[in-house]
């Protein structure tokens, strides 16, 4: 037999046999209702077909059970892994994650933050676009809600909690490794879309100076306006290899997607990165993009601990959600990168 | 000077100088308010700091402005491209997309669909997990909301609108191409996670019979429980190449991620797919994953028109949202795949 369909809270209260105010209190906070009423309501809900209205039941609650997350790009497996780690941790804690992608557009990013404010999400975790982000909307988020930044740290938001990688350590580690196994590396930059690009570049320069080598940076400017990272790495090195440049160098790419383009440029010019023990072309990346083990040659890189970043960002947000006073001490957690030595260097 | 902060609708009505009911009507439907009041409210909202409560303003509206989207995997650039196409189309039409990923778990998928029901989303677009999906919750979605399926079509939901690729055409086209340029292809299956895997396999068999060849399928079973597509392709072919099998075959992979693993197996065994004009190893895929131009060798494949699928799914949903009676004729749109001939075959 089909369950009776219920459309309003009045009908539901009648079907279950409790008063309308008791039912409302139950949906707002079950601990405010007597145990016998809870039992009767839980039992009653089994017997009818009724989906509580998300908006009505949450409008007067202190919590919506929602965590808002903003990521800058969707078509990037680093950010999807980060998002997966966040969703897994949030689900475990009973929260629903509402994700908005800013698609590299500050106007969409701003609209996403405003949607979170109007939805009364319990808290927000944001990987900001960077220099172009609307800092005012994030200042408002930070004033109104528990707020945690991840991945990238705009200067204007230096006082916000931050969970990310220690790019100084990670880029330093792979620079040192490359210096140990071959000639000192050239740095193939990515277009300066965010602070991480600059932090990695600075870390490379610092480590090179420390080891007594002259830093050399190529590819800091985009060849074509709308190129993706892979196309950028390919275009820069295709051009240089064609002129006989860098063909026996070590090349440290600012991220793995740039390095995948660099590997492609090498194969187009008949070069085999990592084939020689000493000397010869070497290519390395940063991040440990999921495809690194499957490229030809497989890509040497330094892994960001993306699962730990996502999990720690959720942990910190939950801590702030539980705290009475959210303006306590600032928390900054920088995770170490781990060398992944494969064939390309 | 800082804008005055407003916390309630009463305060807002007073600050703007309109009545509370007029203000409520404005948030529910601006066309129900006189033009002069609209002008006064719009002007007034500029002068104060107030974010309308998403839940309160939408609770009594006929529409929430939300479209719910479910995708099965996040760490797959096919689905992120599809999601991007949907978000772009929805944003243009003034809707906010709420995405939930089922992470290949039917329990999470069911919870996502229930969240959409309780949120009163205006409509839902779903790429279902497949055989394991909870069909009851989708039947309820379909009864309650405008609902469009994309990418994959469970048998139990044959009466729901569907937008996807014509796998018979696309797989047929690449099978035919491979037969034209070399030996008839072997089909490297993917683990049977959804209906597309089976549809492509069936289309391959049909085309092979049509051309008078004997179909041969390998890799239909997973080697390791939790392997991703790339690892699956690599494991199956590494094993076969080691035994001297398939080293001069044409291999059609069920998708590009499997093919990326297949390319890796080839390079591990010193094989160069596509290098010979006649005979020799050839590898091809399906989908046109964004990395296909950057693999070594670059991957020949058949592209799914992912942008058109996302756009058409949104168009169809908007059409249903506007219609008075949503139980009109069923719409099924199957997009043709387009051959992308590169180096690997």
XYZ file of C-alpha atoms in Angstrom, chain B:
345
model
C 30.889 56.436 6.018
C 29.885 52.821 6.653
C 26.429 51.804 5.457
C 23.911 51.205 8.241
C 23.548 47.494 9.047
C 20.092 46.000 8.774
C 19.157 42.742 10.428
C 15.421 42.234 9.943
C 12.839 42.865 7.251
C 11.082 45.301 9.621
C 14.222 47.422 9.965
C 14.766 47.243 6.232
C 11.218 48.374 5.411
C 11.611 51.310 7.758
C 15.032 52.304 6.392
C 13.763 52.243 2.811
C 10.409 53.831 3.545
C 8.048 51.180 2.192
C 5.578 48.960 4.024
C 6.659 45.538 5.255
C 4.124 43.667 3.039
C 5.295 45.599 -0.035
C 8.877 44.662 0.728
C 7.954 40.987 1.171
C 6.067 41.009 -2.131
C 9.085 42.583 -3.820
C 11.387 39.748 -2.669
C 8.868 37.116 -3.685
C 8.053 38.570 -7.076
C 9.113 42.107 -8.099
C 6.462 42.223 -10.841
C 3.754 42.243 -8.137
C 4.967 45.632 -6.843
C 4.368 49.055 -8.435
C 7.194 50.487 -10.510
C 7.663 53.408 -8.136
C 8.021 51.032 -5.160
C 10.514 48.883 -7.079
C 12.577 51.993 -7.818
C 12.444 53.094 -4.186
C 13.425 49.614 -2.913
C 16.275 49.145 -5.412
C 17.565 52.594 -4.531
C 17.152 51.927 -0.806
C 18.999 48.594 -0.909
C 22.016 50.460 -2.304
C 22.163 52.657 0.798
C 22.132 49.902 3.435
C 24.062 46.726 4.155
C 21.565 43.914 3.951
C 21.741 40.436 2.460
C 18.245 39.005 1.994
C 17.867 35.661 3.749
C 17.867 33.071 0.987
C 15.512 30.774 2.855
C 13.033 33.417 3.979
C 12.739 35.089 0.585
C 12.344 31.776 -1.213
C 10.132 29.825 1.155
C 6.880 31.086 -0.278
C 8.012 31.587 -3.828
C 6.993 29.215 -6.549
C 10.650 29.065 -7.544
C 13.895 28.804 -5.583
C 16.143 29.673 -8.530
C 18.111 26.504 -7.798
C 18.980 23.688 -10.179
C 20.290 20.504 -8.565
C 22.937 18.547 -10.445
C 24.348 15.123 -9.546
C 27.504 13.735 -11.143
C 29.018 10.324 -10.353
C 32.721 11.250 -10.200
C 34.593 14.464 -9.497
C 38.103 13.368 -10.417
C 37.211 12.943 -14.065
C 37.640 15.813 -16.502
C 34.758 14.573 -18.660
C 32.333 15.264 -15.810
C 33.955 18.552 -14.807
C 33.643 19.782 -18.406
C 30.002 18.699 -18.421
C 29.415 20.493 -15.126
C 31.107 23.627 -16.437
C 28.838 23.609 -19.484
C 25.780 23.251 -17.233
C 26.891 26.002 -14.838
C 27.599 28.388 -17.711
C 24.195 27.783 -19.283
C 22.351 27.970 -15.947
C 24.126 31.147 -14.860
C 23.192 32.788 -18.150
C 19.541 31.952 -17.411
C 19.800 33.357 -13.864
C 19.857 30.064 -11.961
C 22.214 28.895 -9.241
C 23.520 25.348 -9.663
C 23.843 23.180 -6.550
C 26.063 20.239 -7.415
C 26.399 17.048 -5.444
C 28.852 14.312 -6.387
C 27.839 10.752 -5.595
C 31.492 9.600 -5.428
C 30.408 6.268 -6.934
C 28.361 5.510 -3.780
C 24.609 4.812 -4.246
C 23.913 5.877 -0.629
C 25.491 9.307 -1.217
C 23.643 9.579 -4.538
C 20.317 8.892 -2.807
C 21.080 11.430 -0.079
C 21.902 14.041 -2.753
C 18.562 13.486 -4.498
C 16.753 13.779 -1.156
C 18.610 17.009 -0.383
C 17.337 18.419 -3.681
C 13.765 17.405 -2.826
C 13.952 19.020 0.592
C 15.577 22.157 -0.845
C 12.716 22.500 -3.314
C 15.124 22.936 -6.210
C 13.272 24.025 -9.329
C 14.598 21.082 -11.302
C 17.328 18.448 -11.410
C 19.843 17.236 -13.984
C 21.434 13.914 -13.119
C 24.198 11.716 -14.493
C 23.279 8.538 -12.597
C 25.687 5.951 -11.247
C 23.958 3.214 -13.191
C 22.762 -0.198 -12.146
C 23.424 0.499 -8.494
C 21.470 3.767 -8.352
C 18.454 3.871 -6.046
C 15.709 4.006 -8.687
C 12.968 4.820 -6.160
C 14.442 8.185 -5.228
C 14.764 9.084 -8.914
C 11.200 8.007 -9.551
C 10.169 10.391 -6.761
C 12.303 13.192 -8.236
C 10.700 12.585 -11.610
C 7.201 12.703 -10.130
C 7.837 15.898 -8.182
C 10.199 18.018 -10.311
C 11.264 18.763 -13.854
C 13.981 16.166 -14.278
C 16.519 15.479 -17.035
C 18.978 12.593 -17.210
C 22.301 12.972 -18.935
C 25.286 10.830 -19.903
C 23.885 7.452 -18.884
C 20.392 5.928 -19.027
C 19.302 3.297 -16.511
C 16.678 0.913 -17.860
C 14.316 1.689 -14.990
C 14.275 5.378 -16.024
C 13.569 4.900 -19.736
C 10.637 7.325 -19.615
C 12.726 10.269 -18.335
C 14.098 12.927 -20.695
C 17.640 12.062 -21.698
C 20.529 14.003 -23.252
C 23.737 12.159 -24.084
C 25.998 10.814 -26.779
C 24.993 8.416 -29.502
C 27.436 5.680 -28.512
C 26.307 3.477 -31.369
C 27.313 6.168 -33.849
C 30.493 7.299 -32.049
C 31.880 3.843 -31.288
C 30.838 2.688 -34.750
C 32.723 5.586 -36.357
C 36.016 4.902 -34.590
C 35.710 1.125 -35.105
C 35.218 1.729 -38.811
C 38.171 4.138 -38.935
C 40.469 1.610 -37.216
C 39.394 -1.138 -39.625
C 40.211 1.180 -42.534
C 43.782 2.041 -41.458
C 44.961 -1.236 -39.938
C 43.922 -4.626 -38.585
C 40.384 -4.888 -37.094
C 40.539 -3.622 -33.494
C 40.352 -5.495 -30.212
C 38.082 -3.797 -27.655
C 39.700 -2.980 -24.289
C 36.651 -2.739 -22.043
C 36.321 -0.727 -18.894
C 34.966 -2.211 -15.707
C 31.201 -2.272 -16.239
C 30.413 0.682 -14.027
C 27.601 2.047 -16.132
C 25.422 1.628 -19.164
C 27.782 3.548 -21.438
C 30.434 0.862 -21.032
C 27.923 -1.749 -22.198
C 26.545 0.435 -24.994
C 30.007 1.062 -26.424
C 30.862 -2.631 -26.186
C 27.616 -3.562 -27.981
C 28.211 -0.897 -30.646
C 31.722 -2.257 -31.250
C 30.395 -5.814 -31.631
C 27.660 -4.693 -34.013
C 30.041 -2.703 -36.229
C 32.598 -5.532 -36.323
C 29.921 -7.989 -37.451
C 28.684 -5.497 -40.043
C 32.228 -5.271 -41.467
C 32.662 -9.058 -41.407
C 35.166 -9.209 -38.545
C 35.194 -11.275 -35.374
C 34.900 -9.039 -32.270
C 37.413 -9.642 -29.473
C 36.992 -8.125 -26.012
C 39.659 -7.940 -23.302
C 39.787 -6.367 -19.834
C 36.088 -6.610 -19.003
C 36.964 -7.593 -15.457
C 38.872 -5.427 -12.953
C 42.333 -6.622 -11.957
C 42.283 -4.767 -8.658
C 39.202 -3.656 -6.752
C 39.917 0.055 -6.448
C 41.837 0.733 -9.631
C 41.051 3.853 -11.590
C 40.502 3.655 -15.340
C 44.142 4.511 -16.167
C 45.477 1.841 -13.803
C 43.029 -0.669 -15.293
C 44.209 -0.042 -18.873
C 47.826 -0.247 -17.766
C 47.367 -3.486 -15.776
C 45.473 -5.345 -18.531
C 47.911 -4.469 -21.323
C 51.081 -4.723 -19.251
C 50.075 -8.300 -18.593
C 49.198 -9.090 -22.223
C 52.219 -7.308 -23.754
C 54.482 -9.234 -21.339
C 53.078 -12.442 -22.823
C 53.651 -11.127 -26.363
C 49.917 -10.651 -26.952
C 48.345 -7.729 -28.890
C 51.729 -6.093 -29.609
C 50.831 -5.636 -33.291
C 47.091 -5.076 -32.800
C 44.739 -2.151 -33.068
C 43.254 -1.575 -29.611
C 40.064 0.430 -29.151
C 39.743 1.472 -25.507
C 36.311 2.006 -23.931
C 37.357 5.493 -22.844
C 40.362 7.816 -23.020
C 41.389 7.291 -19.401
C 41.716 3.561 -20.090
C 43.643 4.513 -23.260
C 46.061 6.710 -21.269
C 46.888 3.622 -19.190
C 47.224 1.614 -22.431
C 49.716 4.161 -23.839
C 51.713 3.860 -20.642
C 51.792 0.042 -20.962
C 53.025 0.427 -24.543
C 55.856 2.764 -23.548
C 56.875 0.414 -20.704
C 57.260 -2.348 -23.285
C 59.121 -0.167 -25.786
C 56.167 -0.107 -28.184
C 55.284 3.008 -30.202
C 51.559 3.081 -31.030
C 50.779 4.567 -34.431
C 54.398 4.706 -35.549
C 53.953 2.332 -38.514
C 51.840 3.194 -41.532
C 50.516 -0.357 -41.930
C 50.464 -2.973 -39.187
C 51.981 -2.457 -35.765
C 50.349 -1.361 -32.516
C 47.566 1.228 -32.621
C 45.680 2.631 -29.628
C 42.494 4.702 -29.726
C 40.047 5.949 -27.107
C 36.611 7.480 -26.655
C 35.564 10.902 -25.241
C 38.345 13.373 -26.202
C 39.569 13.837 -22.650
C 41.322 17.245 -22.419
C 44.748 15.607 -22.099
C 44.557 13.652 -25.395
C 46.573 16.224 -27.389
C 49.363 16.127 -24.775
C 49.995 12.385 -24.406
C 52.947 10.652 -26.097
C 51.909 9.773 -28.744
C 48.877 12.086 -28.857
C 45.682 10.037 -28.610
C 43.325 9.317 -31.504
C 39.780 9.272 -30.179
C 36.144 10.145 -30.861
C 34.961 13.290 -29.080
C 31.755 13.481 -27.089
C 30.142 16.864 -27.650
C 30.197 17.583 -23.933
C 29.403 21.302 -24.204
C 26.330 20.586 -26.304
C 25.178 17.868 -23.891
C 25.391 20.252 -20.898
C 23.784 23.158 -22.737
C 20.980 21.012 -24.157
C 20.257 19.447 -20.754
C 19.828 22.935 -19.258
C 17.747 24.128 -22.238
C 15.420 21.160 -21.860
C 15.125 21.658 -18.099
C 14.289 25.361 -18.576
C 11.658 24.391 -21.143
C 10.069 22.052 -18.593
C 10.304 24.706 -15.874
C 8.364 27.131 -18.046
C 5.736 24.610 -19.116
C 2.496 24.462 -17.101
C 2.197 20.728 -17.488
C 5.535 18.959 -17.231
C 4.242 15.559 -18.246
C 4.358 16.355 -21.935
C 6.196 14.393 -24.608
C 9.487 12.798 -23.668
C 12.609 14.317 -25.217
C 15.665 12.233 -26.088
C 18.637 13.907 -27.732
C 21.669 11.864 -28.741
C 24.681 13.834 -29.944
C 27.048 12.534 -32.600
C 30.670 11.890 -31.704
C 33.395 13.428 -33.866
C 36.579 11.571 -34.883
C 39.788 13.193 -33.615
C 42.631 11.620 -35.529
C 45.993 12.122 -33.838
C 49.221 10.096 -33.681
C 48.341 6.949 -31.728
C 46.212 5.378 -34.491
